[in-house]
PDB file of C-alpha atoms in Angstrom:
ATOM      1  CA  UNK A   1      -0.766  35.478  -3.732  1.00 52.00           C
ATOM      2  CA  UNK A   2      -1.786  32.186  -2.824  1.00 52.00           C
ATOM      3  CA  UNK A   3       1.538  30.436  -4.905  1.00 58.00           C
ATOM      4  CA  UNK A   4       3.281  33.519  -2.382  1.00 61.00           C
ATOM      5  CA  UNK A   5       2.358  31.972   0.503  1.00 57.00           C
ATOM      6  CA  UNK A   6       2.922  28.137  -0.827  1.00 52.00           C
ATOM      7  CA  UNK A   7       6.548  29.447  -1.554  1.00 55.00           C
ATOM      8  CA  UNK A   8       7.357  31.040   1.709  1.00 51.00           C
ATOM      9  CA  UNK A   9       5.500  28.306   3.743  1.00 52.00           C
ATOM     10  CA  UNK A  10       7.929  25.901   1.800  1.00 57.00           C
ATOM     11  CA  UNK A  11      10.587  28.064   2.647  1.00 52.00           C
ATOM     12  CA  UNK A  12       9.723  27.920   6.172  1.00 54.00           C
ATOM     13  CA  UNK A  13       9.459  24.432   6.353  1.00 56.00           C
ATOM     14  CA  UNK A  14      13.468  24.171   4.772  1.00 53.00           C
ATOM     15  CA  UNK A  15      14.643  25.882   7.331  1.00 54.00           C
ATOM     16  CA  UNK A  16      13.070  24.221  10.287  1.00 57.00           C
ATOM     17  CA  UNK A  17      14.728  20.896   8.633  1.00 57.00           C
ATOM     18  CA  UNK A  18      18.045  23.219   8.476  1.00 58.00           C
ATOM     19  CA  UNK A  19      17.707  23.805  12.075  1.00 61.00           C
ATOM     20  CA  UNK A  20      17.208  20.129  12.448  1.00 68.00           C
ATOM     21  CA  UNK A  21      20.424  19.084  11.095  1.00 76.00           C
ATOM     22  CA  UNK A  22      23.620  18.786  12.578  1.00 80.00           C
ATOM     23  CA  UNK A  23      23.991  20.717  16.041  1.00 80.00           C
ATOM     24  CA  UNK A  24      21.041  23.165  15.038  1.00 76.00           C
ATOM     25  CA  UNK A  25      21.702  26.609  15.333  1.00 77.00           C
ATOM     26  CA  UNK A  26      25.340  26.142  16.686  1.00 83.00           C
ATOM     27  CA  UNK A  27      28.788  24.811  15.092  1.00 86.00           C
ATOM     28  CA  UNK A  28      29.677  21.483  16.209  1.00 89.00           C
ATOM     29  CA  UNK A  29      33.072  22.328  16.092  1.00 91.00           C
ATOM     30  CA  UNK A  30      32.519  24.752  18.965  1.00 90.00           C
ATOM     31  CA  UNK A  31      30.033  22.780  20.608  1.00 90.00           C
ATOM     32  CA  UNK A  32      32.808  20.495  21.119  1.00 91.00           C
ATOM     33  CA  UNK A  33      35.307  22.976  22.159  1.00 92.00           C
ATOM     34  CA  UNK A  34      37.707  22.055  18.893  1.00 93.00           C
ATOM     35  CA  UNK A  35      39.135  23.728  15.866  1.00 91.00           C
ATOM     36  CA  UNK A  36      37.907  22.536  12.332  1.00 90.00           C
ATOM     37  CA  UNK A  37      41.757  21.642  12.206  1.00 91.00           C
ATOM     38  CA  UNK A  38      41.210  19.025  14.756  1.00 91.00           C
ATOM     39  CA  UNK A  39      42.235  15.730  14.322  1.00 92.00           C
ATOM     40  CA  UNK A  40      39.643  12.394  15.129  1.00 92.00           C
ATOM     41  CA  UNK A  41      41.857  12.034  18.101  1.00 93.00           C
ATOM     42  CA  UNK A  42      40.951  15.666  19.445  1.00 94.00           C
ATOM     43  CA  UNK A  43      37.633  15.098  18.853  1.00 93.00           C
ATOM     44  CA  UNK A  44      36.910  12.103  20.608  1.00 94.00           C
ATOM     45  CA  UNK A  45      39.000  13.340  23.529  1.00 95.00           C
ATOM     46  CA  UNK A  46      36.496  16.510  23.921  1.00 94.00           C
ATOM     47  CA  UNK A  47      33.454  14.721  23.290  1.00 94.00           C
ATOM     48  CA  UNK A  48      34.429  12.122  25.824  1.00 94.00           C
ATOM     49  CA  UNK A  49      36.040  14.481  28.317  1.00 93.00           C
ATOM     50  CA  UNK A  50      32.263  16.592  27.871  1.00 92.00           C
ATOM     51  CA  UNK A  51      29.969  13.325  27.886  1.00 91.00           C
ATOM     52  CA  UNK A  52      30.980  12.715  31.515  1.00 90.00           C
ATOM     53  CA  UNK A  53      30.706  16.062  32.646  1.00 89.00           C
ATOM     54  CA  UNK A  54      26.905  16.246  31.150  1.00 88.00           C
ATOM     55  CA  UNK A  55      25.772  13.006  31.320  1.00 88.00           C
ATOM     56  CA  UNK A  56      22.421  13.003  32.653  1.00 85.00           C
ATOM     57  CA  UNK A  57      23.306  10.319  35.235  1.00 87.00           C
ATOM     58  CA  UNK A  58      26.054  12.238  36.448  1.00 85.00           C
ATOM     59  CA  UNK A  59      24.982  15.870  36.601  1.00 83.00           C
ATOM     60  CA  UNK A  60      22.171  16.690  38.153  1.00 84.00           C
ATOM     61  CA  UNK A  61      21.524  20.119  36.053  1.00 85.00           C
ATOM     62  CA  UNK A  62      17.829  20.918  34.354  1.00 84.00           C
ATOM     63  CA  UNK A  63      19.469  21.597  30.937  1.00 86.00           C
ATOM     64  CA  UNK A  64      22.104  18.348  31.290  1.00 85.00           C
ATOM     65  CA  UNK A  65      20.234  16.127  28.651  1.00 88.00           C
ATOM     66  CA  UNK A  66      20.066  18.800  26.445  1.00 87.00           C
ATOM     67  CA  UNK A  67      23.664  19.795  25.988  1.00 88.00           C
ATOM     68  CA  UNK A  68      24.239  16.068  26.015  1.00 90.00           C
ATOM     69  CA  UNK A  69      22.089  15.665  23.233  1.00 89.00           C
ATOM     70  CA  UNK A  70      24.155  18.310  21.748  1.00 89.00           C
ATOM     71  CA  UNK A  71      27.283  17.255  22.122  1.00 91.00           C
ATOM     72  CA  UNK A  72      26.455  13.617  21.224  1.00 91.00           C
ATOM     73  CA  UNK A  73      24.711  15.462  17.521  1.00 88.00           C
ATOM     74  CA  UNK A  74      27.952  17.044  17.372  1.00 90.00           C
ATOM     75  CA  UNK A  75      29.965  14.239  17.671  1.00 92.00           C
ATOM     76  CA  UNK A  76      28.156  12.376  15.473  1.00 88.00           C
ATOM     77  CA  UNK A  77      28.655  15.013  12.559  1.00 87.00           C
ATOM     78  CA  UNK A  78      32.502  14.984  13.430  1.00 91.00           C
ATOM     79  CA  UNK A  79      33.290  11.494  14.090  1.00 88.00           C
ATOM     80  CA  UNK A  80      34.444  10.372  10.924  1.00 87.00           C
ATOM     81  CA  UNK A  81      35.464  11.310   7.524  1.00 89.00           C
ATOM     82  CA  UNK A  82      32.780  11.552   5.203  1.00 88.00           C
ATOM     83  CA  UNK A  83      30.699  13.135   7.721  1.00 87.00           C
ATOM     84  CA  UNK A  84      32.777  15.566   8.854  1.00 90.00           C
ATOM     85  CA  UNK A  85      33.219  16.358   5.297  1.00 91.00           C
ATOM     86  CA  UNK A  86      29.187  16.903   4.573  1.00 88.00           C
ATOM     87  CA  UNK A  87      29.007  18.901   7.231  1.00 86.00           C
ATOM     88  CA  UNK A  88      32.452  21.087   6.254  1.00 90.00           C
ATOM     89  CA  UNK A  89      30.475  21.734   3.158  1.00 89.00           C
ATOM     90  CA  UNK A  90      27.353  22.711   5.028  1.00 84.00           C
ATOM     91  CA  UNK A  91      29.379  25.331   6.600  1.00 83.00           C
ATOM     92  CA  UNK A  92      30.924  26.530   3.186  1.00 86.00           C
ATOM     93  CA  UNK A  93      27.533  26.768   1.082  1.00 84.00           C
ATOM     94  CA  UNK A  94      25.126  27.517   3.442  1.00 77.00           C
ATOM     95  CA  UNK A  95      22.956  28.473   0.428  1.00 76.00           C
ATOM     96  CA  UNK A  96      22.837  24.766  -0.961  1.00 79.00           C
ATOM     97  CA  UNK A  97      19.623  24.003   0.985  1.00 73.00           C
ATOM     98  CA  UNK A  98      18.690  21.037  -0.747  1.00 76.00           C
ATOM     99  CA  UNK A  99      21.754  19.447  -1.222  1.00 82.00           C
ATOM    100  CA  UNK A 100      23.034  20.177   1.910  1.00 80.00           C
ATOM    101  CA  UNK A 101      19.460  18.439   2.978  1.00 79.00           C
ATOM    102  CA  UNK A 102      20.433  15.328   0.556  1.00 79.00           C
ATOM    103  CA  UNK A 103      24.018  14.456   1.823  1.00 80.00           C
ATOM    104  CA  UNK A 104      22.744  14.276   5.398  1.00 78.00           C
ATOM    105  CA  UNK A 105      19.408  12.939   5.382  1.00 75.00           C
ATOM    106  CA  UNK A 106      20.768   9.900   2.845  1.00 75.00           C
ATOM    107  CA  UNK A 107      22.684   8.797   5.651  1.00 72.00           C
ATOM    108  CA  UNK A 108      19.411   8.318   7.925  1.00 65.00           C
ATOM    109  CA  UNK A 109      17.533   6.048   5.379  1.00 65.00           C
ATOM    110  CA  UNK A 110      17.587   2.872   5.271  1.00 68.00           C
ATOM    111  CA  UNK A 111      19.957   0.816   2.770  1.00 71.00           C
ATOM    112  CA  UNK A 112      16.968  -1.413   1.043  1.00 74.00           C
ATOM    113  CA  UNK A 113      18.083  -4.125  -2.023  1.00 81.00           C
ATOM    114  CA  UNK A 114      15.825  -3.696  -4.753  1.00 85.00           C
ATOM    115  CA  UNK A 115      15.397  -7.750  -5.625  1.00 89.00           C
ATOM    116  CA  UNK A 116      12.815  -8.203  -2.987  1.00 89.00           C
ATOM    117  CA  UNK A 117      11.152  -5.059  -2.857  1.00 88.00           C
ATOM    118  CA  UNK A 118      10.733  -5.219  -6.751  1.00 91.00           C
ATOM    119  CA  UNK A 119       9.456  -9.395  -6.578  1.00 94.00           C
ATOM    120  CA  UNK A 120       6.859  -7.797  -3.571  1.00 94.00           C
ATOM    121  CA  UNK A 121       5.466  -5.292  -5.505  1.00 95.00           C
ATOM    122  CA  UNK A 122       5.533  -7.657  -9.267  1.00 96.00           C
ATOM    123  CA  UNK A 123       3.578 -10.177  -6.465  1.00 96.00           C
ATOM    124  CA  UNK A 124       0.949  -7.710  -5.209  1.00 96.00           C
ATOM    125  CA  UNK A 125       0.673  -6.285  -8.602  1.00 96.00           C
ATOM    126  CA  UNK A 126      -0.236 -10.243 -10.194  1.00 97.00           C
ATOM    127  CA  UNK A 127      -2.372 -10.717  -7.121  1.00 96.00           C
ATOM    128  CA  UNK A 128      -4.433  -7.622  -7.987  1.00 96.00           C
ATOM    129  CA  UNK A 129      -4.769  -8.198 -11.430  1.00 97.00           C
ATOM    130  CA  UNK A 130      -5.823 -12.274 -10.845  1.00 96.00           C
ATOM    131  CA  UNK A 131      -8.712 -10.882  -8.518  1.00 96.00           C
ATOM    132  CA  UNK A 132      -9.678  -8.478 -10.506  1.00 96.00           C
ATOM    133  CA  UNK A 133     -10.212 -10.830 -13.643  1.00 96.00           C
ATOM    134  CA  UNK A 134     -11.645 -12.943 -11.459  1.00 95.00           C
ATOM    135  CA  UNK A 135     -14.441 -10.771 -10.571  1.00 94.00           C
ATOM    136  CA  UNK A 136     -14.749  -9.614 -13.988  1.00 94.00           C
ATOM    137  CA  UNK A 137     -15.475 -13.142 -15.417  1.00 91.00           C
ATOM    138  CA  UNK A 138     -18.113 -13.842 -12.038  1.00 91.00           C
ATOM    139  CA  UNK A 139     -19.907 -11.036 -13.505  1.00 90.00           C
ATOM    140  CA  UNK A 140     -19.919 -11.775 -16.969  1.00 85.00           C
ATOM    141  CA  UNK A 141     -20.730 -15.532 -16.111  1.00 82.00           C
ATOM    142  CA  UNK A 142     -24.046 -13.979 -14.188  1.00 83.00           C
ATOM    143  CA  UNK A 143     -25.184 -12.258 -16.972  1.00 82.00           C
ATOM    144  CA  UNK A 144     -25.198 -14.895 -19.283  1.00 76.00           C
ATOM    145  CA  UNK A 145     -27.238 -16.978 -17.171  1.00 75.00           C
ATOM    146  CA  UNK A 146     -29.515 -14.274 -16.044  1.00 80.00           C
ATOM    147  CA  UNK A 147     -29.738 -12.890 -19.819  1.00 81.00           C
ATOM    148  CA  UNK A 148     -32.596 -15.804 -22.068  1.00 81.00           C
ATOM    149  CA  UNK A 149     -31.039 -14.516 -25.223  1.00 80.00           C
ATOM    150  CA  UNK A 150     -28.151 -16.495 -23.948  1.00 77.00           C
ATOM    151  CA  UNK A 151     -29.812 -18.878 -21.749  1.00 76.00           C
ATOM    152  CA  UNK A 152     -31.927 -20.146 -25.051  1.00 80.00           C
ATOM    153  CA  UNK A 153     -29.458 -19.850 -27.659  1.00 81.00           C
ATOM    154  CA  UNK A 154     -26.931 -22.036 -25.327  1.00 77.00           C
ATOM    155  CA  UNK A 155     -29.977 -24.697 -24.503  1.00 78.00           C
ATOM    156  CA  UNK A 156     -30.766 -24.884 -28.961  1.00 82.00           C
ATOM    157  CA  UNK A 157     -26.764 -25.555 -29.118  1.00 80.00           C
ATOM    158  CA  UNK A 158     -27.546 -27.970 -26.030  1.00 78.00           C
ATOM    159  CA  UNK A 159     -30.016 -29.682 -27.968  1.00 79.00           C
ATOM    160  CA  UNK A 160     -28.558 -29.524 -30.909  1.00 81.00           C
ATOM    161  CA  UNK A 161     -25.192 -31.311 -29.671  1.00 78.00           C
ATOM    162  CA  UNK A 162     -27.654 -34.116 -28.075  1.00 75.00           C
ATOM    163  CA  UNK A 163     -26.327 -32.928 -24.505  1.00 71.00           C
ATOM    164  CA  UNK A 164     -29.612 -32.574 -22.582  1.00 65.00           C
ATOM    165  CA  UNK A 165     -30.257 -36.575 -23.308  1.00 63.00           C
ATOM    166  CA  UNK A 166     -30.711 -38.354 -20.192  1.00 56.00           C
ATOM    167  CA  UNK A 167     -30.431 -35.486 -18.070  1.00 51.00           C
ATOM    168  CA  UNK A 168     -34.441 -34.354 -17.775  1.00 47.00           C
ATOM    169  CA  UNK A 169     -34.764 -35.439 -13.677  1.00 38.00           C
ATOM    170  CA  UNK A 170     -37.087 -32.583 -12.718  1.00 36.00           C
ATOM    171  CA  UNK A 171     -35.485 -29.270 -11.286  1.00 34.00           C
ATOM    172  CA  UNK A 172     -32.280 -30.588 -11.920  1.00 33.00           C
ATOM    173  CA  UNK A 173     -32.396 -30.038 -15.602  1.00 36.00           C
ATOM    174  CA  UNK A 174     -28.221 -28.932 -16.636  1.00 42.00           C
ATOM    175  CA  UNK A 175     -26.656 -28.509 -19.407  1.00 42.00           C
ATOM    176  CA  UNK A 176     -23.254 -27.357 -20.193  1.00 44.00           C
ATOM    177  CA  UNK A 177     -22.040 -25.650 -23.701  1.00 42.00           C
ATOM    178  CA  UNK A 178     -19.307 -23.194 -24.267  1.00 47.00           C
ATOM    179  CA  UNK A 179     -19.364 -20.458 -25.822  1.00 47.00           C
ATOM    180  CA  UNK A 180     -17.110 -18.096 -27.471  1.00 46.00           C
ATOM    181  CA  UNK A 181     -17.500 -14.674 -26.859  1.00 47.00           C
ATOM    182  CA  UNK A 182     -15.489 -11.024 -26.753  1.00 47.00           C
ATOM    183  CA  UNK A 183     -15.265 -12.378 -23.261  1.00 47.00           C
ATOM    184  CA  UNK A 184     -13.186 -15.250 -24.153  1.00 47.00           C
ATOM    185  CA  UNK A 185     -14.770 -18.931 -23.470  1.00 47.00           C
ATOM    186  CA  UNK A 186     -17.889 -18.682 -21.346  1.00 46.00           C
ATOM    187  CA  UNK A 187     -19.623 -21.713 -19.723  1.00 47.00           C
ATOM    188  CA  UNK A 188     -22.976 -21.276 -19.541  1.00 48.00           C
ATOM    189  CA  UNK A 189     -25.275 -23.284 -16.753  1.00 49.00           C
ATOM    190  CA  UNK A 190     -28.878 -23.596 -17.955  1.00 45.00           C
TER     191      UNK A 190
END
């Protein structure tokens, strides 16, 4: 029942973006007050002829901006070719929801080149991954400073190597040794 009412909710939801589309519930053919065998010239004419009377400017009436808005959707599904086309097969297959959904929403987004968007996310995607080794080798670094298994292995090598000579000022005692580990080379601070 539930996957019942996900369907018919979906449903719902196509044909609110049907109504959307186009002139709505009406044919923008008659909105304009033309024939679908109207040519570009006949269809400017009426949409101009109608923009005057129902401008919003011009006529004072409640529902003005409304049929304006109308009749400017309808021109814009009729004023040229591959439009008018789209929206010719709207009328003819109804039933092609989605489709009829993809050749007029593909108009509306925007035409994007891939070079930068693909360089932007490459970019973020190096950015991340820097910062996150980064915070992996802070922690690693802490714990072999904090850990004396490391701390006295790396001071033996120390003194092994001869580095601590000449370096015993009090609380200032350093040493540096690398080391290699399944973390790659570590420096280790005693």
């Amino acid at each position: 029942t539930m996957m019942r009412i996900l369907v018919l909710a979906s449903l719902i939801g196509m044909v609110d973006a049907l109504r959307d589309m186009y002139c709505g519930d009406q044919d923008c053919y008659s909105t304009l007050g033309v024939t679908q065998e109207a040519t570009k010239k006949e269809i400017k004419d009426s949409y101009r002829r109608l923009a005057r009377q129902l401008h919003p400017d011009r006529n004072k009436h409640e529902d003005a901006e409304d049929q304006f808005r109308t009749i400017a959707a309808a021109y814009e599904a009729l004023k040229d070719e591959a439009s008018r086309k789209d929206y010719d097969y709207y009328l003819l297959h109804p039933e092609e929801v989605m489709g009829n959904m993809y050749r007029y929403y593909r108009k509306a987004a925007p035409k994007v080149d891939i070079a930068p968007v693909a360089a932007v996310i490459v970019a973020t995607i190096s950015i991340l991954q820097y910062l996150s080794q980064k915070s992996q080798h802070e922690s690693a670094r802490k714990w072999v400073l904090t850990s004396d298994k490391y701390r006295k292995q790396a001071k033996k090598e120390a003194d092994q190597k001869k580095l601590l000579k000449g370096k015993t000022k009090v609380g200032l005692l350093k040493a540096v040794t690398t080391r290699q580990s399944g973390l790659g080379e570590v420096v280790v601070c005693l």
